[in-house]
Every structure is written in C-alpha cells, then in structure tokens.
C-alpha atoms as a printed R data frame, in Angstrom:
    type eleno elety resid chain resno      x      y       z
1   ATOM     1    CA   UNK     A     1 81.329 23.060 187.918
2   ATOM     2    CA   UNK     A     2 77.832 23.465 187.401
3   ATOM     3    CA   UNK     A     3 75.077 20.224 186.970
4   ATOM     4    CA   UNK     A     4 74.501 21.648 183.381
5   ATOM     5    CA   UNK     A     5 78.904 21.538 182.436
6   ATOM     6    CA   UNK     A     6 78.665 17.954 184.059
7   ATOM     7    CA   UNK     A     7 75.788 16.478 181.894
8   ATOM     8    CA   UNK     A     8 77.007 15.051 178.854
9   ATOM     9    CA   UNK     A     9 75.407 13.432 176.032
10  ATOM    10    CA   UNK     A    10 76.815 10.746 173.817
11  ATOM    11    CA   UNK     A    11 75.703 10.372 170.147
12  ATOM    12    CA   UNK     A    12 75.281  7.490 169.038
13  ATOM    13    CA   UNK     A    13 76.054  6.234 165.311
14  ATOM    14    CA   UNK     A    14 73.441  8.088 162.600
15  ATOM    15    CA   UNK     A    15 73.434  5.164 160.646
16  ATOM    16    CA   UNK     A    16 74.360  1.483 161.281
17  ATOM    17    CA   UNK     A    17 75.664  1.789 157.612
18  ATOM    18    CA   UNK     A    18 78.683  4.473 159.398
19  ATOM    19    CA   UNK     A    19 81.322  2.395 161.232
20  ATOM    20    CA   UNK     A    20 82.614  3.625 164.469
21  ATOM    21    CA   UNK     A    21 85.958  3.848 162.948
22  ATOM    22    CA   UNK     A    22 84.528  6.315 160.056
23  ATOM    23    CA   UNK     A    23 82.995  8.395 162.779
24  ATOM    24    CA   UNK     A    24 86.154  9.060 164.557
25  ATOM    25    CA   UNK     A    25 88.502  9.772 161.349
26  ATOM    26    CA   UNK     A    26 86.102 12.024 160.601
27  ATOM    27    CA   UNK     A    27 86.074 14.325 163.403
28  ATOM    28    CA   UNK     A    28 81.837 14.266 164.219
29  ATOM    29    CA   UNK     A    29 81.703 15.165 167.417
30  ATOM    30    CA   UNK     A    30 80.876 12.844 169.603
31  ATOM    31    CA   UNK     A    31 79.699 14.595 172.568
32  ATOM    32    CA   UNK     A    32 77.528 17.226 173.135
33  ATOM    33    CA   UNK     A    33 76.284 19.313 176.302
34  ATOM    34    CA   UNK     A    34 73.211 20.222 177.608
35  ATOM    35    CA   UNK     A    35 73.390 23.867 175.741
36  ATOM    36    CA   UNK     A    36 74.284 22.144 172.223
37  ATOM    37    CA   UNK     A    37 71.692 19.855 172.577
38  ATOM    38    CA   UNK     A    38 68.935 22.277 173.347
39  ATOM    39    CA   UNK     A    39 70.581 24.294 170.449
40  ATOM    40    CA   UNK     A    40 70.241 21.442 167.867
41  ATOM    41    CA   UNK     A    41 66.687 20.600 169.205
42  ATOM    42    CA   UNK     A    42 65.616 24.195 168.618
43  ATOM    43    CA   UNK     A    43 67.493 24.160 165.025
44  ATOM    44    CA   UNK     A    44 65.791 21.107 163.696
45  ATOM    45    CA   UNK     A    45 62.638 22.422 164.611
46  ATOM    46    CA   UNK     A    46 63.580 25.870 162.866
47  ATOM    47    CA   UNK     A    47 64.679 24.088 159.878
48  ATOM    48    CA   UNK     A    48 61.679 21.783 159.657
49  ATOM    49    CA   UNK     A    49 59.858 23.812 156.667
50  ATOM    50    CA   UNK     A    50 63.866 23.311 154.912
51  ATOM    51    CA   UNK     A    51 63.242 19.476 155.392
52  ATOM    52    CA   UNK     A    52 60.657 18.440 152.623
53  ATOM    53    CA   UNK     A    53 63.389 20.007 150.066
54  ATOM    54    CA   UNK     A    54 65.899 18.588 151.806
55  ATOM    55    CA   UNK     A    55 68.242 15.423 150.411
56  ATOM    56    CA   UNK     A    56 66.636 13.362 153.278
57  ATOM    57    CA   UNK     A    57 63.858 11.344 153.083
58  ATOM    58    CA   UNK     A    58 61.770 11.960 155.917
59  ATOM    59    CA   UNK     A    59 64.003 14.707 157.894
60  ATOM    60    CA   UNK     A    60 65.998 13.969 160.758
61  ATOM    61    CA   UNK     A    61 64.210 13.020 164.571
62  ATOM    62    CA   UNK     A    62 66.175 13.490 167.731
63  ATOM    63    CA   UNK     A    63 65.556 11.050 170.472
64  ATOM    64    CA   UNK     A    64 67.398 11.839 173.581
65  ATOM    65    CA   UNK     A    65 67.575 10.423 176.770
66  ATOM    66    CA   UNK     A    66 69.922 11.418 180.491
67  ATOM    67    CA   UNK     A    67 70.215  9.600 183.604
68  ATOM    68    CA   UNK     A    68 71.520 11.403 186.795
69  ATOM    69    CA   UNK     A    69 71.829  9.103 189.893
70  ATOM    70    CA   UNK     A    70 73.561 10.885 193.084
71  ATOM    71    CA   UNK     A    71 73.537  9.535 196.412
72  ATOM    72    CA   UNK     A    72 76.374 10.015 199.300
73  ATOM    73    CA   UNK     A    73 78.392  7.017 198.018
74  ATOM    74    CA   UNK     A    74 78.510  7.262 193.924
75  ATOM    75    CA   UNK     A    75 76.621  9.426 191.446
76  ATOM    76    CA   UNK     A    76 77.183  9.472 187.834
77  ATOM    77    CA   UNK     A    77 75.204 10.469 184.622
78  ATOM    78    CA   UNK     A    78 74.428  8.474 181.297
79  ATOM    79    CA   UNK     A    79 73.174 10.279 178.272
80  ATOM    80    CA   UNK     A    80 72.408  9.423 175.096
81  ATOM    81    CA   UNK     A    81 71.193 11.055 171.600
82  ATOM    82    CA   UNK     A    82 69.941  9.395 168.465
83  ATOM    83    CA   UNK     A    83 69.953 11.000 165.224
84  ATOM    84    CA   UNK     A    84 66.936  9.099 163.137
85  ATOM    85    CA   UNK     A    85 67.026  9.659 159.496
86  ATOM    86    CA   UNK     A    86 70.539 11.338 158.946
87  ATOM    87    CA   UNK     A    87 72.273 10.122 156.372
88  ATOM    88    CA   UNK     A    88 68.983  8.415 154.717
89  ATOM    89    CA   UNK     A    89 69.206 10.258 151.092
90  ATOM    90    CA   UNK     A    90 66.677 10.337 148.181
91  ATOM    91    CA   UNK     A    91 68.977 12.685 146.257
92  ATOM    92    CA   UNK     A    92 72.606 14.370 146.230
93  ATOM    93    CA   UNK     A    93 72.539 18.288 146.004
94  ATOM    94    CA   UNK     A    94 75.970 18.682 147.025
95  ATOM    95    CA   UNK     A    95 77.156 15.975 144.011
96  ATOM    96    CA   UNK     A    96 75.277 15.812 141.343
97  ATOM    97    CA   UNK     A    97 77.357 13.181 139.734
98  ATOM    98    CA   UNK     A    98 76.015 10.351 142.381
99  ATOM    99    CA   UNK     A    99 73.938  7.803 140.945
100 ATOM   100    CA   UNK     A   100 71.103  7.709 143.500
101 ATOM   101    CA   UNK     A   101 68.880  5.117 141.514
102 ATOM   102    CA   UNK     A   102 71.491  2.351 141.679
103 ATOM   103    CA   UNK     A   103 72.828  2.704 144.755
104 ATOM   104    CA   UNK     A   104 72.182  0.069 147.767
105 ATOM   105    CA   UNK     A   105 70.866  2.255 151.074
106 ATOM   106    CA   UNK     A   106 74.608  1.856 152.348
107 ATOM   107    CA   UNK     A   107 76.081  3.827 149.655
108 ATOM   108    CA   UNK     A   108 73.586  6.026 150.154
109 ATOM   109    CA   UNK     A   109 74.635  6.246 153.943
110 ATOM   110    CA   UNK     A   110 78.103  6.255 153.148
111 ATOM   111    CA   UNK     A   111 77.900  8.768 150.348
112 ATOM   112    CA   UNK     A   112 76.483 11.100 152.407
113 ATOM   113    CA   UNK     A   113 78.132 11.405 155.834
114 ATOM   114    CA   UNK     A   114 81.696 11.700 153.788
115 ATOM   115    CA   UNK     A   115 80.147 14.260 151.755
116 ATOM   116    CA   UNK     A   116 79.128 16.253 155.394
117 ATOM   117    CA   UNK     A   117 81.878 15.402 157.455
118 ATOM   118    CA   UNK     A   118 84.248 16.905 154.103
119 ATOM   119    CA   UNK     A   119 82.098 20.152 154.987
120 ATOM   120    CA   UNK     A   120 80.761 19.815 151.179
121 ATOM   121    CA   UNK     A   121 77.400 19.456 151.733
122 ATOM   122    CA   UNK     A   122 75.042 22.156 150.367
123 ATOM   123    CA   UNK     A   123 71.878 20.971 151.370
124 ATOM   124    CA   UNK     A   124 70.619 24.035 153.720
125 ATOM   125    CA   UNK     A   125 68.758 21.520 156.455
126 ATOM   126    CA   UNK     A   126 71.389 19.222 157.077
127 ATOM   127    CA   UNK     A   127 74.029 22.130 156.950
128 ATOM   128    CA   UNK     A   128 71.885 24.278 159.511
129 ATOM   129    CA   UNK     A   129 70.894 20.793 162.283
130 ATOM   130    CA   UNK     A   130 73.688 18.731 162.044
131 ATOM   131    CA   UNK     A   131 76.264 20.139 160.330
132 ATOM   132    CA   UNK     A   132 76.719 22.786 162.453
133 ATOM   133    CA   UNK     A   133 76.449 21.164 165.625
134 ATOM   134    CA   UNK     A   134 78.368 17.779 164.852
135 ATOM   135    CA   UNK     A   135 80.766 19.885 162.417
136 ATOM   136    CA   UNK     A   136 81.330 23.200 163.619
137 ATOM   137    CA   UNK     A   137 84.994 23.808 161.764
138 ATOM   138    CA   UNK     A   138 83.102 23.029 158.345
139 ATOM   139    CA   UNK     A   139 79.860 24.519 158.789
140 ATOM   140    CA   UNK     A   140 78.113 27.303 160.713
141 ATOM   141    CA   UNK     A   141 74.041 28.028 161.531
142 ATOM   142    CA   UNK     A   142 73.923 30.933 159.076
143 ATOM   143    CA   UNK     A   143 72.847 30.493 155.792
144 ATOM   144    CA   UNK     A   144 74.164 31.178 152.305
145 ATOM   145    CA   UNK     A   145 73.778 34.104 151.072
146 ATOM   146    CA   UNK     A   146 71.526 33.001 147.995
147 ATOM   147    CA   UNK     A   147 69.448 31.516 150.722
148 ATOM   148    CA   UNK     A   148 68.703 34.824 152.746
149 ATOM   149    CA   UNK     A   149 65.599 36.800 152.143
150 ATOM   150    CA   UNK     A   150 66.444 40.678 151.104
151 ATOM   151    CA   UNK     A   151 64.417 43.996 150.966
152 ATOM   152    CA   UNK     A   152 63.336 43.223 147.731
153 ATOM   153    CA   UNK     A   153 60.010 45.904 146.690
154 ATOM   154    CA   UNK     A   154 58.072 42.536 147.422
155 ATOM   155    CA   UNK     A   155 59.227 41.943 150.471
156 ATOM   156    CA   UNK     A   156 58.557 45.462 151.661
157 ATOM   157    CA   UNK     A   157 54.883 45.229 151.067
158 ATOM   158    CA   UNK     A   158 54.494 42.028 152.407
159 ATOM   159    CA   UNK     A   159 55.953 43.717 155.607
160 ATOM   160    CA   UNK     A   160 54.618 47.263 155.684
161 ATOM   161    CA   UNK     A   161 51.044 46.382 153.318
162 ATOM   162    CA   UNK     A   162 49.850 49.387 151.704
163 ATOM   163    CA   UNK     A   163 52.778 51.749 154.100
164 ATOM   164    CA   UNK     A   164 55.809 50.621 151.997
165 ATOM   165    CA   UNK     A   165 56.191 53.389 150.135
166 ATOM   166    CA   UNK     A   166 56.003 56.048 152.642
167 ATOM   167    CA   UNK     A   167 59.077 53.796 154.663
168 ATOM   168    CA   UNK     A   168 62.833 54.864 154.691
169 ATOM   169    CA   UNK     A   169 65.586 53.027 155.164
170 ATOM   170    CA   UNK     A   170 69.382 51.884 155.610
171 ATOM   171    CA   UNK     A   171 69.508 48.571 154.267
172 ATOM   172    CA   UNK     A   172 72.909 46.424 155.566
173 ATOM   173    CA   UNK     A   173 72.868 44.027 152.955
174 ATOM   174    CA   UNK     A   174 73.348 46.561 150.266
175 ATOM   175    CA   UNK     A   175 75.214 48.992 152.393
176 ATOM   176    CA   UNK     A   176 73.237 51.690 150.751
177 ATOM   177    CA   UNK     A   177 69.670 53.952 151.664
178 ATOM   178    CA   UNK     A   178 66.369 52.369 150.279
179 ATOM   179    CA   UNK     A   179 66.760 54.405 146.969
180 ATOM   180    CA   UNK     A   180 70.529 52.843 146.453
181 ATOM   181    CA   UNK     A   181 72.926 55.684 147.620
182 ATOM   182    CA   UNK     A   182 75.655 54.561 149.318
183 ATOM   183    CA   UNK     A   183 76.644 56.619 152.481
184 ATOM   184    CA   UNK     A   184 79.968 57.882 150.800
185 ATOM   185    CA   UNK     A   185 77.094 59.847 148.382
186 ATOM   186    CA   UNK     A   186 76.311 62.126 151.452
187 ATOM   187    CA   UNK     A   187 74.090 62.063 154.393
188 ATOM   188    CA   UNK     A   188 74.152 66.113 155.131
189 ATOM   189    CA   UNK     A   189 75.792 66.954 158.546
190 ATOM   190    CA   UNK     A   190 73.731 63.880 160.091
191 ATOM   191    CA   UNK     A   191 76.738 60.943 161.959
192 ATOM   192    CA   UNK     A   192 76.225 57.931 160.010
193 ATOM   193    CA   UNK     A   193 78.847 56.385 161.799
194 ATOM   194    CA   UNK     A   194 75.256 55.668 164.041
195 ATOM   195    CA   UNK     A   195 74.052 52.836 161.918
196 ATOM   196    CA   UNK     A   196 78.092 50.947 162.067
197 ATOM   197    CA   UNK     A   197 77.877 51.226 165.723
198 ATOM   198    CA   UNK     A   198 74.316 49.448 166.173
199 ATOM   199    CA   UNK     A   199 75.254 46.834 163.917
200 ATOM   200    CA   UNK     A   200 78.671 46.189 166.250
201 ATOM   201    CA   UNK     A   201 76.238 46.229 169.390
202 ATOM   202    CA   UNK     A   202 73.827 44.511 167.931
203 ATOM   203    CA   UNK     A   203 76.325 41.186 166.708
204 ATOM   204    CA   UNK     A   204 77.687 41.526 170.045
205 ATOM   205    CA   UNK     A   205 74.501 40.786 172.154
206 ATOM   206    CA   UNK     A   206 74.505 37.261 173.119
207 ATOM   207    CA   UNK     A   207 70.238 37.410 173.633
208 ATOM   208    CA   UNK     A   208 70.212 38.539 169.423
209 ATOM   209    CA   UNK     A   209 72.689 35.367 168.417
210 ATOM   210    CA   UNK     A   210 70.517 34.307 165.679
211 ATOM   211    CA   UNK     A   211 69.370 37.134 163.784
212 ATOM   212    CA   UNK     A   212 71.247 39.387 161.398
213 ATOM   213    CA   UNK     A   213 70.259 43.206 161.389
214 ATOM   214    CA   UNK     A   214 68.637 43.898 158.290
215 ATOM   215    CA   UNK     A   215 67.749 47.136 158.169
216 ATOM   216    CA   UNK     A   216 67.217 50.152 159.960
217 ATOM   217    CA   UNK     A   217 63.562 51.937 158.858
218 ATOM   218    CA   UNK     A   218 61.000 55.188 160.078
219 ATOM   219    CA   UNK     A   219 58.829 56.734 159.082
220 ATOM   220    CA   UNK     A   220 56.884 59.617 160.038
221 ATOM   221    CA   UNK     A   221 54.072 60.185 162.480
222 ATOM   222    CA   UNK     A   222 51.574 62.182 163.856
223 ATOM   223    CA   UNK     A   223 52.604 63.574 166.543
224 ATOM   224    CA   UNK     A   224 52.649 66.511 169.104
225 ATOM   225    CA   UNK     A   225 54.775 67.671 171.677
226 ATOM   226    CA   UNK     A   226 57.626 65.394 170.291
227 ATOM   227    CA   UNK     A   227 60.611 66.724 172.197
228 ATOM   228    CA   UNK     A   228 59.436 64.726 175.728
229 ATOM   229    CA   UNK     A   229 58.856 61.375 173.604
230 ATOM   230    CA   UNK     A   230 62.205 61.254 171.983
231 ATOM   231    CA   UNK     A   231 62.845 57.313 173.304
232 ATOM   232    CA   UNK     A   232 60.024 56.236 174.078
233 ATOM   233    CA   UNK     A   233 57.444 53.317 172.594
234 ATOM   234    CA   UNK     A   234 54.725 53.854 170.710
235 ATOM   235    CA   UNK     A   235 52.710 50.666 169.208
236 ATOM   236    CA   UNK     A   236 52.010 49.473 165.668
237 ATOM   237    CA   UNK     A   237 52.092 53.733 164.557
238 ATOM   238    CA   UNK     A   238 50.570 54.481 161.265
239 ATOM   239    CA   UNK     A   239 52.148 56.271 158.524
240 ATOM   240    CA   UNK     A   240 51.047 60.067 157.809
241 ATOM   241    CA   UNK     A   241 52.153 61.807 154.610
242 ATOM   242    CA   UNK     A   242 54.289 64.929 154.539
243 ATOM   243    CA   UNK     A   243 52.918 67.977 155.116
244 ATOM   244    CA   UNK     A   244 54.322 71.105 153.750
245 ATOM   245    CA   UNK     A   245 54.079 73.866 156.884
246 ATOM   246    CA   UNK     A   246 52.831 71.274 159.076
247 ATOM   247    CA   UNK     A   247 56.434 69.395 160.521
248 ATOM   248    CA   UNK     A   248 55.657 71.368 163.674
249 ATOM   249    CA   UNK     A   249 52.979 68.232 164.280
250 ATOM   250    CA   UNK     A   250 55.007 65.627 162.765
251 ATOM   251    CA   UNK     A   251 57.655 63.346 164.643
252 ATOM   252    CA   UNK     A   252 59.598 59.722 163.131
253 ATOM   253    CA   UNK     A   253 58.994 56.568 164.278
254 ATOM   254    CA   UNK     A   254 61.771 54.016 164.238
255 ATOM   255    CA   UNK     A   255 62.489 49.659 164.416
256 ATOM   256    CA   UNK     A   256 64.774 47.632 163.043
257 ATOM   257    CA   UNK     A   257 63.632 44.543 160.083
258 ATOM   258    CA   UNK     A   258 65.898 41.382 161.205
259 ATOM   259    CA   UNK     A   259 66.254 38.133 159.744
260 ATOM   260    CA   UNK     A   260 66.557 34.127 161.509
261 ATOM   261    CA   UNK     A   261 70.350 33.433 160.762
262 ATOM   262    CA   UNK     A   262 68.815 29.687 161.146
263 ATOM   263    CA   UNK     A   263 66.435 29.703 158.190
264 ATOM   264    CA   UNK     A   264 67.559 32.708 156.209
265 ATOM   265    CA   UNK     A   265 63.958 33.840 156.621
266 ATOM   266    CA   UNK     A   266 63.167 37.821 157.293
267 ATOM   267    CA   UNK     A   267 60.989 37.762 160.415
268 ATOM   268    CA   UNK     A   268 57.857 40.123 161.238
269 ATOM   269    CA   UNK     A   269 58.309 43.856 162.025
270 ATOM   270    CA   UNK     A   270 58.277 44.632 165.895
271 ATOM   271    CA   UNK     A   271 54.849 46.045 166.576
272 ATOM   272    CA   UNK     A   272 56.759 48.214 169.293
273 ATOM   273    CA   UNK     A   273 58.478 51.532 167.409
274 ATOM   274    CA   UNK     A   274 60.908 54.091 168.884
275 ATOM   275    CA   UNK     A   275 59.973 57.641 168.948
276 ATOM   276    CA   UNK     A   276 63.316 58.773 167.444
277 ATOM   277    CA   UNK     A   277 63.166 62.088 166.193
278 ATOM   278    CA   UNK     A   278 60.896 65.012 164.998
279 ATOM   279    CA   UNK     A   279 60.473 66.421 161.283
280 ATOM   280    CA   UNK     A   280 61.669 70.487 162.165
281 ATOM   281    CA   UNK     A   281 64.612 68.873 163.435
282 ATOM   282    CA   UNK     A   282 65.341 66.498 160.585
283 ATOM   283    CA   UNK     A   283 67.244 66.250 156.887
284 ATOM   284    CA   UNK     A   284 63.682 67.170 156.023
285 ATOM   285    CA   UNK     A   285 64.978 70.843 156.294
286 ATOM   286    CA   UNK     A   286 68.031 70.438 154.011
287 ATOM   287    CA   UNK     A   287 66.756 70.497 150.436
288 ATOM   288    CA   UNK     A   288 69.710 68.981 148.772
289 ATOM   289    CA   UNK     A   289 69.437 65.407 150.844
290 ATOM   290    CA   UNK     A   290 67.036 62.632 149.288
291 ATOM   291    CA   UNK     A   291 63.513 62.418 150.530
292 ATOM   292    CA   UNK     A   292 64.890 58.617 151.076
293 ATOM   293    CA   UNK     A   293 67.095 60.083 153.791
294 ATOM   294    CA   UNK     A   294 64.219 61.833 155.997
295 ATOM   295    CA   UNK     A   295 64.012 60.730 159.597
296 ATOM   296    CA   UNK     A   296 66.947 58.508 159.337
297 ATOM   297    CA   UNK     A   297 69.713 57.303 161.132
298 ATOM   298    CA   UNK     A   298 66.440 56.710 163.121
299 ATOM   299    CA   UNK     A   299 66.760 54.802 166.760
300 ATOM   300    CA   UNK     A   300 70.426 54.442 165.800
301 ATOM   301    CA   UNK     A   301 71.664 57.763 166.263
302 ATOM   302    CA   UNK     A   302 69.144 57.886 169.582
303 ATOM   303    CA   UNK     A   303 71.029 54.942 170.641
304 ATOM   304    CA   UNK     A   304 74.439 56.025 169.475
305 ATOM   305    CA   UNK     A   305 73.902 59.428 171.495
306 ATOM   306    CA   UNK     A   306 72.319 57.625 174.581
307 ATOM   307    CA   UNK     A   307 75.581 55.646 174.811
308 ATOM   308    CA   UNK     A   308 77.893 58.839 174.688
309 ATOM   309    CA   UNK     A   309 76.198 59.265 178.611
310 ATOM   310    CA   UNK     A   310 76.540 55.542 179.562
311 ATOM   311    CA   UNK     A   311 72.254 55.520 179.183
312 ATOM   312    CA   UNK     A   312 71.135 51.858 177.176
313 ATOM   313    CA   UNK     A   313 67.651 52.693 178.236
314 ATOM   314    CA   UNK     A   314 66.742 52.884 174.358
315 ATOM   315    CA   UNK     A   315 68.697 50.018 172.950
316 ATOM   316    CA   UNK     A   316 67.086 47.757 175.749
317 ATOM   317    CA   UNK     A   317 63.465 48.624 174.256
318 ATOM   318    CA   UNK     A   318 64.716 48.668 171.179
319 ATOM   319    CA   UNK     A   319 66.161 44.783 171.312
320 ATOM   320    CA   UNK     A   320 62.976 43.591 173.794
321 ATOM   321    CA   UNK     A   321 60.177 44.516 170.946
322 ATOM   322    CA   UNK     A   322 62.892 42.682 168.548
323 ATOM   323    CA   UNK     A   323 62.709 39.246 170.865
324 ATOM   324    CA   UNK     A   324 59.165 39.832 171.574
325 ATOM   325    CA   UNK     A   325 58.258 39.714 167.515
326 ATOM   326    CA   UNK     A   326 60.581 37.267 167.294
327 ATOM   327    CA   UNK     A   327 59.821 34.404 170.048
C-alpha cells in the first residue's frame, strides 16, 4: 500500500451545533484520503465565485492538518480537516418554507445539515464542495442542468468575437448541427457515428474528468498544400470566407468548446486547432447538405479514422490544447 492509501484524514464536526450522533445517522463521511481532499480543496476554490450567492454566510474554509511519524519501532499518522462556515446559513434555497429571521444559529445549523445529508439541498456551492465529497450517494460535482452555460448566439460571440458566424458546429447538448438539424435529417455520405465515438473517448479519459464536451466546431482556413497537414496544429487560425473556385486553397480547422462540470461554466476555446480536413474534399461539394454542415465531423472523424489503425497521435493533441486552455 502506497504512503498516499495510508494517509487518512478525519473530519471533524462542521458545526458544534451537529452532534456526533447526527453525523453518524446521517451517513457524512467521516474520512477522507489524500486524493478527496485535494479534490475538495480544488472544488471549493472552483466554486468560490458560486459562494457570495450561496445560502452561507461567508463560504466555507478548509483547514487541514497531517502528522506522519515513522521510525524503526512505531510510526503512525494523525490527520485532521475542519470545515469553517458549513452549515452557517443566511437563507434556505432548498426550503423556502424555513423561517430564517426567527431562528436561533442552531436551527440554522441543524436545518441545514439535515437538509444536505437528505441530498435536498439545491444550493449549487454547497452541492458542488461538500456535498459531493461528504455525500457522494446524494450528490455529484456536476451541475444542474439549468445551471450549465449553452451555445446560446451570445455565447458564441463572446467565444469566437466577430468569427461566430463563419463557425460550424455539432452541439451535444442539443444533439443537433448549429442551425438545429438533428443528425437523423442527413449528413450526406459523411460517418457521423464520428462525433458518438469522441464523446465515449472523451468521458472515458480520466485526465478530462471534469469537463463535459460541448461541442465539436471548424471552420475554414487558408491554406495550401493541405493533404500533408491533415493532423497537425496550427495556432489561434483566422477565419477566411468561402470562395467560389477557390477550395483548391482552402482547408478546415477544428477544436472542441468544453465546459467545467464543477461550475457549469463554458471555458475558453483552445488556441491550438486541428488541421482536419480540406474544402475539395468536403460536404462543401454536395449541394443538397446545409452550409452548417461544411467541414464537419471535423477532428472527430480524423480521430475516429486514426483509431481504425491503432494511431491516437491526433486525439492526444487534440485533449493537450484542451488541458492547456483549461489549467
């Protein structure tokens, strides 16, 4: 067993106002590793914009401590965690009906921890910190979905600026293309079965844990010579309009848009873009598929036909610029 397995900390009561007795009926963990520790830690401080909306007065502060003594005769370990501020309420989102003004700071207390150790509480800080770690079966990190950003037109140009427009998509959420057609409406002869299996691969890979795939966007390039690129980076590529008996120059530029499972929030674009395709060879040429279509499935069907030979040389580029944007 490894130093990391064997460390151990205890945490202590949230509030002097919970008996130990309450803490144990109500199935709080009581013990947390190294690894949930560091998880919480790195969730509270996700969730700290969440935590001047939040029920709680003043947020929640972690204060943790861990002893390791080891000599030839006796080692042991002692850690401990304190949760300031849990519990301490201003307000009651998940129960409207509780009189906050004339209540005594133990009923507050009280009120509280039986409302999150019930798994009712619907206040997206607490759920996100210590919900989820102290209560995993009632709550997980991943928001609601009325608290999740989407592709709204807003959102687009707030990623893209002045680009938006000339950006296609696959959007997840929906399950449709950026102008609202669903795949079942027809993608030509091109495998959409590419943007399923990067969304299995992508929820699988333990280093992407806490973001959701969002979407799947290109757009087009200027480029020459684009059959020895297919795969490979480009940076921050700008957007060139269609040209009409010019595709010959042209080529598609791919990324993915992801969003923090931990605050709901869509994070920044990667500034690193896949070279995934070129216009002669694209839906561009088949007049009866939607200009919302060109240049897609994008880095998914590279990836998707990369995998047929065993090659993950694209997906690992594709999935560094995505933990690069989003450290």
């Amino acid at each position: 067993m490894t130093l990391e397995n064997k460390l151990k900390f205890t945490v202590n009561r949230p509030s002097s106002y919970i008996k130990a007795k309450q803490i144990k009926q109500s199935g709080m963990r009581q013990t947390l590793s190294v690894s949930d520790a560091w998880y919480l830690a790195d969730n509270l401080d996700v969730m700290s914009e969440f935590a001047e909306h939040s029920c709680l007065r003043n947020g929640i502060m972690m204060l943790s401590n861990m002893t390791v003594y080891s000599s030839s005769h006796d080692s042991f370990t002692d850690g401990k965690i304190d949760l300031t501020g849990m519990c301490d309420i201003t307000s009651c989102k998940c129960d409207k009906s509780f009189d906050i003004t004339n209540s005594s700071l133990a009923q507050r207390a009280q009120h509280c921890f039986k409302q999150l150790s019930s798994g009712r509480c619907s206040d997206a800080y607490v759920h996100n910190t210590v919900g989820a770690t102290l209560f995993p079966q009632h709550y997980k990190a991943n928001l609601s979905p009325e608290l999740k950003e989407t592709l709204t037109k807003t959102k687009l140009q707030e990623l893209f600026g002045a680009e938006y427009s000339m950006v296609r998509y696959y959007d997840y959420d929906r399950g449709c293309y950026g102008d609202g057609h669903a795949i079942s409406a027809g993608y030509g002869k091109f495998n959409t079965d590419a943007f399923r299996i990067l969304k299995i691969k992508f929820g699988a890979d333990a280093r992407l844990k806490n973001y959701d795939l969002v979407a799947v966007v290109v757009k087009t390039i200027a480029r020459q010579n684009v059959g020895q690129d297919i795969g490979r980076i480009i940076t921050n590529p700008t957007s060139v309009p269609n040209k009409s008996g010019h595709m010959a120059t042209n080529a598609f530029a791919s990324t993915v848009i992801c969003r923090d499972k931990r605050t709901g929030k869509i994070v920044p674009v990667p500034t690193q873009w896949i070279i995934s395709g070129e216009s002669t060879c694209s839906t561009e040429n088949d007049a009866s598929v939607s200009s919302a279509y060109y240049g897609l499935p994008g880095v998914a069907d590279a990836i998707e036909q990369d995998m047929w030979i065993n090659d993950y040389t694209i997906y690992e580029r594709l999935v560094s610029s995505v933990l690069q944007r989003t450290k």
